Amino acid sequence: MKPSLLVLTVALVIATPSAARAQTAADTPVAVYLPGLGDLMTMTVQPRHIKLGLAGREKNWAYATYELAELNEALNRVAKLRPRWRDFAIAEMMRAVTKEPLGELADAIKSADGVRFAQSHGKLTESCNLCHQSTGQGVIVIKVPETSPYPDQNFQPARK
Ligand code: HEC
């Protein structure tokens, strides 16, 4: 994901001289929005998990490679931005539960193996839920997507 609008906004606020900032603030109040863990999950992790699943189902390996890298980035950013949540060491837990399935997904994509992809994406999905259960958030149940919620995106491989 490109640097988010949020980071851009924060950078702009920092870069703007205070006099100019005061004026801007008077015209358009600027509030800095800090997404919580649940927001980051919903905004960045969940869509990547869905898109990766759809890519693999369509055997679109080039796109699956891209989307797996995006998911990796999203998870790393969550761990960096929210290393702790309540009493839980989110960064460490993230690595512990997702490392293996993410590695298996990379192998499955490299070898263009649809069966292995489905198995490892299923395993990744279990790791999402394992962490939700371990953090007392067992009401959040992730599953492998059956349909696409993105009517404007083609998940099939590009025709040569
Ligand atoms: C390291 C632990 C951890 C892992 C791994 C994890 N999550 Fe989460 N997730 C949480 C916690 C804790 C919350 C609740 C945060 C809050 O309420 O602010 C959450 C919340 C969410 C939510 C918000 C629920 C809602 O309905 O609003 C979604 C969606 C979500 N996770 C998806 C995923 C997906 C998909 C994966 C796997 C690719 C995943 N999570 C992996 C810890 C984790």
PDB file of C-alpha atoms and ligand atoms in Angstrom:
ATOM      1  CA  MET A   1       0.000   0.000   0.000  1.00  0.00           C
ATOM      2  CA  LYS A   2       1.207   3.518  -0.801  1.00  0.00           C
ATOM      3  CA  PRO A   3       1.826   5.844   2.161  1.00  0.00           C
ATOM      4  CA  SER A   4      -1.622   6.456   3.479  1.00  0.00           C
ATOM      5  CA  LEU A   5      -3.472   9.724   3.371  1.00  0.00           C
ATOM      6  CA  LEU A   6      -3.161   9.717   7.124  1.00  0.00           C
ATOM      7  CA  VAL A   7       0.638   9.757   7.034  1.00  0.00           C
ATOM      8  CA  LEU A   8       0.482  12.425   4.327  1.00  0.00           C
ATOM      9  CA  THR A   9      -1.809  14.543   6.490  1.00  0.00           C
ATOM     10  CA  VAL A  10       0.462  14.142   9.491  1.00  0.00           C
ATOM     11  CA  ALA A  11       3.517  15.022   7.349  1.00  0.00           C
ATOM     12  CA  LEU A  12       1.737  18.113   6.010  1.00  0.00           C
ATOM     13  CA  VAL A  13       0.743  19.263   9.465  1.00  0.00           C
ATOM     14  CA  ILE A  14       4.332  18.859  10.669  1.00  0.00           C
ATOM     15  CA  ALA A  15       5.775  20.558   7.572  1.00  0.00           C
ATOM     16  CA  THR A  16       3.401  23.547   7.677  1.00  0.00           C
ATOM     17  CA  PRO A  17       4.764  26.620   9.549  1.00  0.00           C
ATOM     18  CA  SER A  18       2.693  27.282  12.650  1.00  0.00           C
ATOM     19  CA  ALA A  19       1.288  30.646  11.430  1.00  0.00           C
ATOM     20  CA  ALA A  20       0.044  29.057   8.226  1.00  0.00           C
ATOM     21  CA  ARG A  21      -1.204  26.099  10.219  1.00  0.00           C
ATOM     22  CA  ALA A  22      -3.237  28.337  12.534  1.00  0.00           C
ATOM     23  CA  GLN A  23      -4.861  29.909   9.507  1.00  0.00           C
ATOM     24  CA  THR A  24      -5.613  26.519   7.954  1.00  0.00           C
ATOM     25  CA  ALA A  25      -6.996  25.307  11.233  1.00  0.00           C
ATOM     26  CA  ALA A  26      -9.355  28.285  11.379  1.00  0.00           C
ATOM     27  CA  ASP A  27     -10.599  27.618   7.848  1.00  0.00           C
ATOM     28  CA  THR A  28     -10.788  23.837   7.931  1.00  0.00           C
ATOM     29  CA  PRO A  29     -10.304  22.123  11.240  1.00  0.00           C
ATOM     30  CA  VAL A  30      -7.786  19.321  10.792  1.00  0.00           C
ATOM     31  CA  ALA A  31      -8.101  16.374  13.111  1.00  0.00           C
ATOM     32  CA  VAL A  32      -5.402  13.747  13.189  1.00  0.00           C
ATOM     33  CA  TYR A  33      -6.965  10.349  12.909  1.00  0.00           C
ATOM     34  CA  LEU A  34      -5.149   7.485  14.588  1.00  0.00           C
ATOM     35  CA  PRO A  35      -6.577   4.160  13.475  1.00  0.00           C
ATOM     36  CA  GLY A  36      -6.865   1.546  16.208  1.00  0.00           C
ATOM     37  CA  LEU A  37      -5.992  -2.120  15.795  1.00  0.00           C
ATOM     38  CA  GLY A  38      -9.529  -3.038  14.716  1.00  0.00           C
ATOM     39  CA  ASP A  39      -9.514  -0.182  12.179  1.00  0.00           C
ATOM     40  CA  LEU A  40      -6.200  -1.313  10.708  1.00  0.00           C
ATOM     41  CA  MET A  41      -7.444  -4.896  10.496  1.00  0.00           C
ATOM     42  CA  THR A  42     -10.606  -3.784   8.678  1.00  0.00           C
ATOM     43  CA  MET A  43      -8.889  -1.273   6.385  1.00  0.00           C
ATOM     44  CA  THR A  44      -5.691  -3.047   5.489  1.00  0.00           C
ATOM     45  CA  VAL A  45      -5.519  -6.695   6.543  1.00  0.00           C
ATOM     46  CA  GLN A  46      -9.036  -7.893   5.717  1.00  0.00           C
ATOM     47  CA  PRO A  47      -9.129  -6.655   2.071  1.00  0.00           C
ATOM     48  CA  ARG A  48      -5.688  -8.148   1.387  1.00  0.00           C
ATOM     49  CA  HIS A  49      -6.751 -11.488   2.846  1.00  0.00           C
ATOM     50  CA  ILE A  50      -9.834 -11.465   0.603  1.00  0.00           C
ATOM     51  CA  LYS A  51      -8.007 -10.390  -2.562  1.00  0.00           C
ATOM     52  CA  LEU A  52      -5.240 -12.925  -2.032  1.00  0.00           C
ATOM     53  CA  GLY A  53      -7.838 -15.678  -1.661  1.00  0.00           C
ATOM     54  CA  LEU A  54      -9.610 -14.621  -4.863  1.00  0.00           C
ATOM     55  CA  ALA A  55      -6.304 -14.382  -6.762  1.00  0.00           C
ATOM     56  CA  GLY A  56      -5.363 -17.925  -5.777  1.00  0.00           C
ATOM     57  CA  ARG A  57      -8.773 -19.296  -6.630  1.00  0.00           C
ATOM     58  CA  GLU A  58      -8.440 -17.833 -10.132  1.00  0.00           C
ATOM     59  CA  LYS A  59      -4.859 -19.178 -10.350  1.00  0.00           C
ATOM     60  CA  ASN A  60      -3.718 -15.647 -11.067  1.00  0.00           C
ATOM     61  CA  TRP A  61      -0.174 -16.259  -9.788  1.00  0.00           C
ATOM     62  CA  ALA A  62       1.347 -12.971 -10.917  1.00  0.00           C
ATOM     63  CA  TYR A  63      -1.301 -11.012  -9.046  1.00  0.00           C
ATOM     64  CA  ALA A  64      -1.207 -13.395  -6.064  1.00  0.00           C
ATOM     65  CA  THR A  65       2.539 -12.642  -5.760  1.00  0.00           C
ATOM     66  CA  TYR A  66       1.725  -8.926  -5.605  1.00  0.00           C
ATOM     67  CA  GLU A  67      -1.113  -9.342  -3.141  1.00  0.00           C
ATOM     68  CA  LEU A  68       0.874 -11.612  -0.806  1.00  0.00           C
ATOM     69  CA  ALA A  69       3.566  -8.897  -0.600  1.00  0.00           C
ATOM     70  CA  GLU A  70       0.850  -6.332   0.183  1.00  0.00           C
ATOM     71  CA  LEU A  71      -0.597  -8.546   2.908  1.00  0.00           C
ATOM     72  CA  ASN A  72       2.881  -9.018   4.387  1.00  0.00           C
ATOM     73  CA  GLU A  73       3.348  -5.252   4.426  1.00  0.00           C
ATOM     74  CA  ALA A  74      -0.065  -4.688   5.968  1.00  0.00           C
ATOM     75  CA  LEU A  75       0.658  -7.168   8.784  1.00  0.00           C
ATOM     76  CA  ASN A  76       4.108  -5.665   9.398  1.00  0.00           C
ATOM     77  CA  ARG A  77       2.616  -2.170   9.604  1.00  0.00           C
ATOM     78  CA  VAL A  78      -0.040  -3.322  12.063  1.00  0.00           C
ATOM     79  CA  ALA A  79       2.709  -4.864  14.226  1.00  0.00           C
ATOM     80  CA  LYS A  80       4.722  -1.638  14.052  1.00  0.00           C
ATOM     81  CA  LEU A  81       1.845   0.759  14.689  1.00  0.00           C
ATOM     82  CA  ARG A  82       0.087  -1.342  17.332  1.00  0.00           C
ATOM     83  CA  PRO A  83       2.774  -3.600  18.882  1.00  0.00           C
ATOM     84  CA  ARG A  84       0.660  -3.886  22.023  1.00  0.00           C
ATOM     85  CA  TRP A  85      -3.099  -4.059  22.391  1.00  0.00           C
ATOM     86  CA  ARG A  86      -4.584  -4.334  25.877  1.00  0.00           C
ATOM     87  CA  ASP A  87      -2.215  -6.841  27.553  1.00  0.00           C
ATOM     88  CA  PHE A  88      -1.237  -8.604  24.359  1.00  0.00           C
ATOM     89  CA  ALA A  89       2.099  -8.513  22.548  1.00  0.00           C
ATOM     90  CA  ILE A  90       0.518  -8.156  19.107  1.00  0.00           C
ATOM     91  CA  ALA A  91       3.807  -7.827  17.183  1.00  0.00           C
ATOM     92  CA  GLU A  92       5.210 -11.087  18.600  1.00  0.00           C
ATOM     93  CA  MET A  93       1.900 -12.924  18.260  1.00  0.00           C
ATOM     94  CA  MET A  94       1.546 -11.722  14.675  1.00  0.00           C
ATOM     95  CA  ARG A  95       4.902 -13.178  13.732  1.00  0.00           C
ATOM     96  CA  ALA A  96       4.311 -16.396  15.668  1.00  0.00           C
ATOM     97  CA  VAL A  97       0.977 -17.281  14.078  1.00  0.00           C
ATOM     98  CA  THR A  98       1.355 -15.979  10.509  1.00  0.00           C
ATOM     99  CA  LYS A  99       4.988 -16.761   9.636  1.00  0.00           C
ATOM    100  CA  GLU A 100       4.460 -20.400   8.651  1.00  0.00           C
ATOM    101  CA  PRO A 101       1.300 -20.022   6.547  1.00  0.00           C
ATOM    102  CA  LEU A 102       2.744 -16.948   4.787  1.00  0.00           C
ATOM    103  CA  GLY A 103       5.857 -18.953   3.874  1.00  0.00           C
ATOM    104  CA  GLU A 104       3.739 -21.836   2.599  1.00  0.00           C
ATOM    105  CA  LEU A 105       1.644 -19.404   0.552  1.00  0.00           C
ATOM    106  CA  ALA A 106       4.785 -18.014  -1.073  1.00  0.00           C
ATOM    107  CA  ASP A 107       5.893 -21.551  -2.010  1.00  0.00           C
ATOM    108  CA  ALA A 108       2.465 -22.481  -3.365  1.00  0.00           C
ATOM    109  CA  ILE A 109       2.338 -19.330  -5.509  1.00  0.00           C
ATOM    110  CA  LYS A 110       5.896 -19.879  -6.803  1.00  0.00           C
ATOM    111  CA  SER A 111       5.036 -23.410  -7.850  1.00  0.00           C
ATOM    112  CA  ALA A 112       1.633 -22.345  -9.239  1.00  0.00           C
ATOM    113  CA  ASP A 113      -0.034 -25.044  -7.161  1.00  0.00           C
ATOM    114  CA  GLY A 114      -3.741 -24.388  -6.672  1.00  0.00           C
ATOM    115  CA  VAL A 115      -4.255 -27.168  -4.142  1.00  0.00           C
ATOM    116  CA  ARG A 116      -1.353 -26.074  -1.962  1.00  0.00           C
ATOM    117  CA  PHE A 117      -2.497 -22.491  -2.266  1.00  0.00           C
ATOM    118  CA  ALA A 118      -5.972 -23.359  -0.979  1.00  0.00           C
ATOM    119  CA  GLN A 119      -4.469 -25.338   1.913  1.00  0.00           C
ATOM    120  CA  SER A 120      -2.084 -22.577   2.943  1.00  0.00           C
ATOM    121  CA  HIS A 121      -4.647 -19.787   2.556  1.00  0.00           C
ATOM    122  CA  GLY A 122      -6.907 -21.889   4.781  1.00  0.00           C
ATOM    123  CA  LYS A 123      -4.056 -22.210   7.271  1.00  0.00           C
ATOM    124  CA  LEU A 124      -3.499 -18.442   7.207  1.00  0.00           C
ATOM    125  CA  THR A 125      -7.207 -17.951   7.873  1.00  0.00           C
ATOM    126  CA  GLU A 126      -6.938 -20.286  10.887  1.00  0.00           C
ATOM    127  CA  SER A 127      -4.021 -18.186  12.144  1.00  0.00           C
ATOM    128  CA  CYS A 128      -6.195 -15.042  11.974  1.00  0.00           C
ATOM    129  CA  ASN A 129      -8.779 -16.763  14.117  1.00  0.00           C
ATOM    130  CA  LEU A 130      -6.192 -18.270  16.458  1.00  0.00           C
ATOM    131  CA  CYS A 131      -5.059 -14.763  17.368  1.00  0.00           C
ATOM    132  CA  HIS A 132      -8.604 -13.459  17.646  1.00  0.00           C
ATOM    133  CA  GLN A 133      -9.411 -16.300  20.065  1.00  0.00           C
ATOM    134  CA  SER A 134      -6.173 -15.842  22.025  1.00  0.00           C
ATOM    135  CA  THR A 135      -6.897 -12.137  22.523  1.00  0.00           C
ATOM    136  CA  GLY A 136     -10.461 -12.781  23.710  1.00  0.00           C
ATOM    137  CA  GLN A 137     -11.907 -11.640  20.354  1.00  0.00           C
ATOM    138  CA  GLY A 138     -13.306 -15.023  19.333  1.00  0.00           C
ATOM    139  CA  VAL A 139     -16.455 -13.303  18.087  1.00  0.00           C
ATOM    140  CA  ILE A 140     -14.375 -12.190  15.067  1.00  0.00           C
ATOM    141  CA  VAL A 141     -14.423 -15.186  12.744  1.00  0.00           C
ATOM    142  CA  ILE A 142     -12.552 -14.937   9.442  1.00  0.00           C
ATOM    143  CA  LYS A 143     -13.248 -17.384   6.617  1.00  0.00           C
ATOM    144  CA  VAL A 144     -11.970 -17.998   3.120  1.00  0.00           C
ATOM    145  CA  PRO A 145     -14.006 -15.719   0.822  1.00  0.00           C
ATOM    146  CA  GLU A 146     -16.520 -17.405  -1.457  1.00  0.00           C
ATOM    147  CA  THR A 147     -17.387 -14.400  -3.594  1.00  0.00           C
ATOM    148  CA  SER A 148     -15.777 -11.109  -4.553  1.00  0.00           C
ATOM    149  CA  PRO A 149     -16.958  -7.936  -2.842  1.00  0.00           C
ATOM    150  CA  TYR A 150     -15.117  -5.933  -5.543  1.00  0.00           C
ATOM    151  CA  PRO A 151     -17.346  -5.485  -8.611  1.00  0.00           C
ATOM    152  CA  ASP A 152     -14.751  -3.249 -10.295  1.00  0.00           C
ATOM    153  CA  GLN A 153     -11.795  -5.634 -10.161  1.00  0.00           C
ATOM    154  CA  ASN A 154     -10.946  -8.586 -12.348  1.00  0.00           C
ATOM    155  CA  PHE A 155      -9.148 -11.329 -10.427  1.00  0.00           C
ATOM    156  CA  GLN A 156      -8.590 -13.582 -13.424  1.00  0.00           C
ATOM    157  CA  PRO A 157      -5.142 -13.805 -15.002  1.00  0.00           C
ATOM    158  CA  ALA A 158      -4.561 -11.301 -17.814  1.00  0.00           C
ATOM    159  CA  ARG A 159      -5.054 -12.862 -21.252  1.00  0.00           C
ATOM    160  CA  LYS A 160      -1.841 -13.094 -23.232  1.00  0.00           C
TER     161      LYS A 160
HETATM  162  C1  HEC B   1      -1.659 -10.963  16.385  1.00  0.00           C
HETATM  163  C2  HEC B   1      -3.073 -11.129  16.527  1.00  0.00           C
HETATM  164  C3  HEC B   1      -3.967 -11.012  15.326  1.00  0.00           C
HETATM  165  C4  HEC B   1      -3.804 -11.590  14.091  1.00  0.00           C
HETATM  166  C5  HEC B   1      -2.686 -12.512  13.632  1.00  0.00           C
HETATM  167  C6  HEC B   1      -4.932 -11.188  13.307  1.00  0.00           C
HETATM  168  N1  HEC B   1      -5.756 -10.389  14.022  1.00  0.00           N
HETATM  169 FE1  HEC B   1      -7.429  -9.472  13.366  1.00  0.00          FE
HETATM  170  N2  HEC B   1      -7.699  -8.624  15.176  1.00  0.00           N
HETATM  171  C7  HEC B   1      -6.914  -8.824  16.295  1.00  0.00           C
HETATM  172  C8  HEC B   1      -7.465  -8.119  17.439  1.00  0.00           C
HETATM  173  C9  HEC B   1      -6.912  -8.113  18.838  1.00  0.00           C
HETATM  174  C10 HEC B   1      -8.625  -7.462  16.955  1.00  0.00           C
HETATM  175  C11 HEC B   1      -9.571  -6.547  17.754  1.00  0.00           C
HETATM  176  C12 HEC B   1      -8.990  -5.145  17.756  1.00  0.00           C
HETATM  177  C13 HEC B   1      -9.867  -4.058  18.262  1.00  0.00           C
HETATM  178  O1  HEC B   1     -11.004  -4.319  18.649  1.00  0.00           O
HETATM  179  O2  HEC B   1      -9.405  -2.904  18.244  1.00  0.00           O
HETATM  180  C14 HEC B   1      -8.734  -7.808  15.538  1.00  0.00           C
HETATM  181  C15 HEC B   1      -9.737  -7.367  14.707  1.00  0.00           C
HETATM  182  C16 HEC B   1      -9.931  -7.766  13.402  1.00  0.00           C
HETATM  183  C17 HEC B   1     -11.023  -7.336  12.549  1.00  0.00           C
HETATM  184  C18 HEC B   1     -12.120  -6.348  12.921  1.00  0.00           C
HETATM  185  C19 HEC B   1     -13.415  -7.081  13.166  1.00  0.00           C
HETATM  186  C20 HEC B   1     -14.634  -6.327  12.800  1.00  0.00           C
HETATM  187  O3  HEC B   1     -15.591  -6.995  12.376  1.00  0.00           O
HETATM  188  O4  HEC B   1     -14.690  -5.109  12.910  1.00  0.00           O
HETATM  189  C21 HEC B   1     -10.872  -7.955  11.349  1.00  0.00           C
HETATM  190  C22 HEC B   1     -11.749  -7.829  10.121  1.00  0.00           C
HETATM  191  C23 HEC B   1      -9.681  -8.770  11.440  1.00  0.00           C
HETATM  192  N3  HEC B   1      -9.145  -8.644  12.714  1.00  0.00           N
HETATM  193  C24 HEC B   1      -9.200  -9.539  10.397  1.00  0.00           C
HETATM  194  C25 HEC B   1      -8.047 -10.310  10.478  1.00  0.00           C
HETATM  195  C26 HEC B   1      -7.550 -11.145   9.406  1.00  0.00           C
HETATM  196  C27 HEC B   1      -8.197 -11.326   8.060  1.00  0.00           C
HETATM  197  C28 HEC B   1      -6.406 -11.715   9.867  1.00  0.00           C
HETATM  198  C29 HEC B   1      -5.516 -12.703   9.185  1.00  0.00           C
HETATM  199  C30 HEC B   1      -4.978 -12.424   7.883  1.00  0.00           C
HETATM  200  C31 HEC B   1      -6.193 -11.235  11.215  1.00  0.00           C
HETATM  201  N4  HEC B   1      -7.202 -10.398  11.552  1.00  0.00           N
HETATM  202  C32 HEC B   1      -5.122 -11.602  11.999  1.00  0.00           C
HETATM  203  C33 HEC B   1      -5.767  -9.569  16.343  1.00  0.00           C
HETATM  204  C34 HEC B   1      -5.218 -10.273  15.289  1.00  0.00           C
END
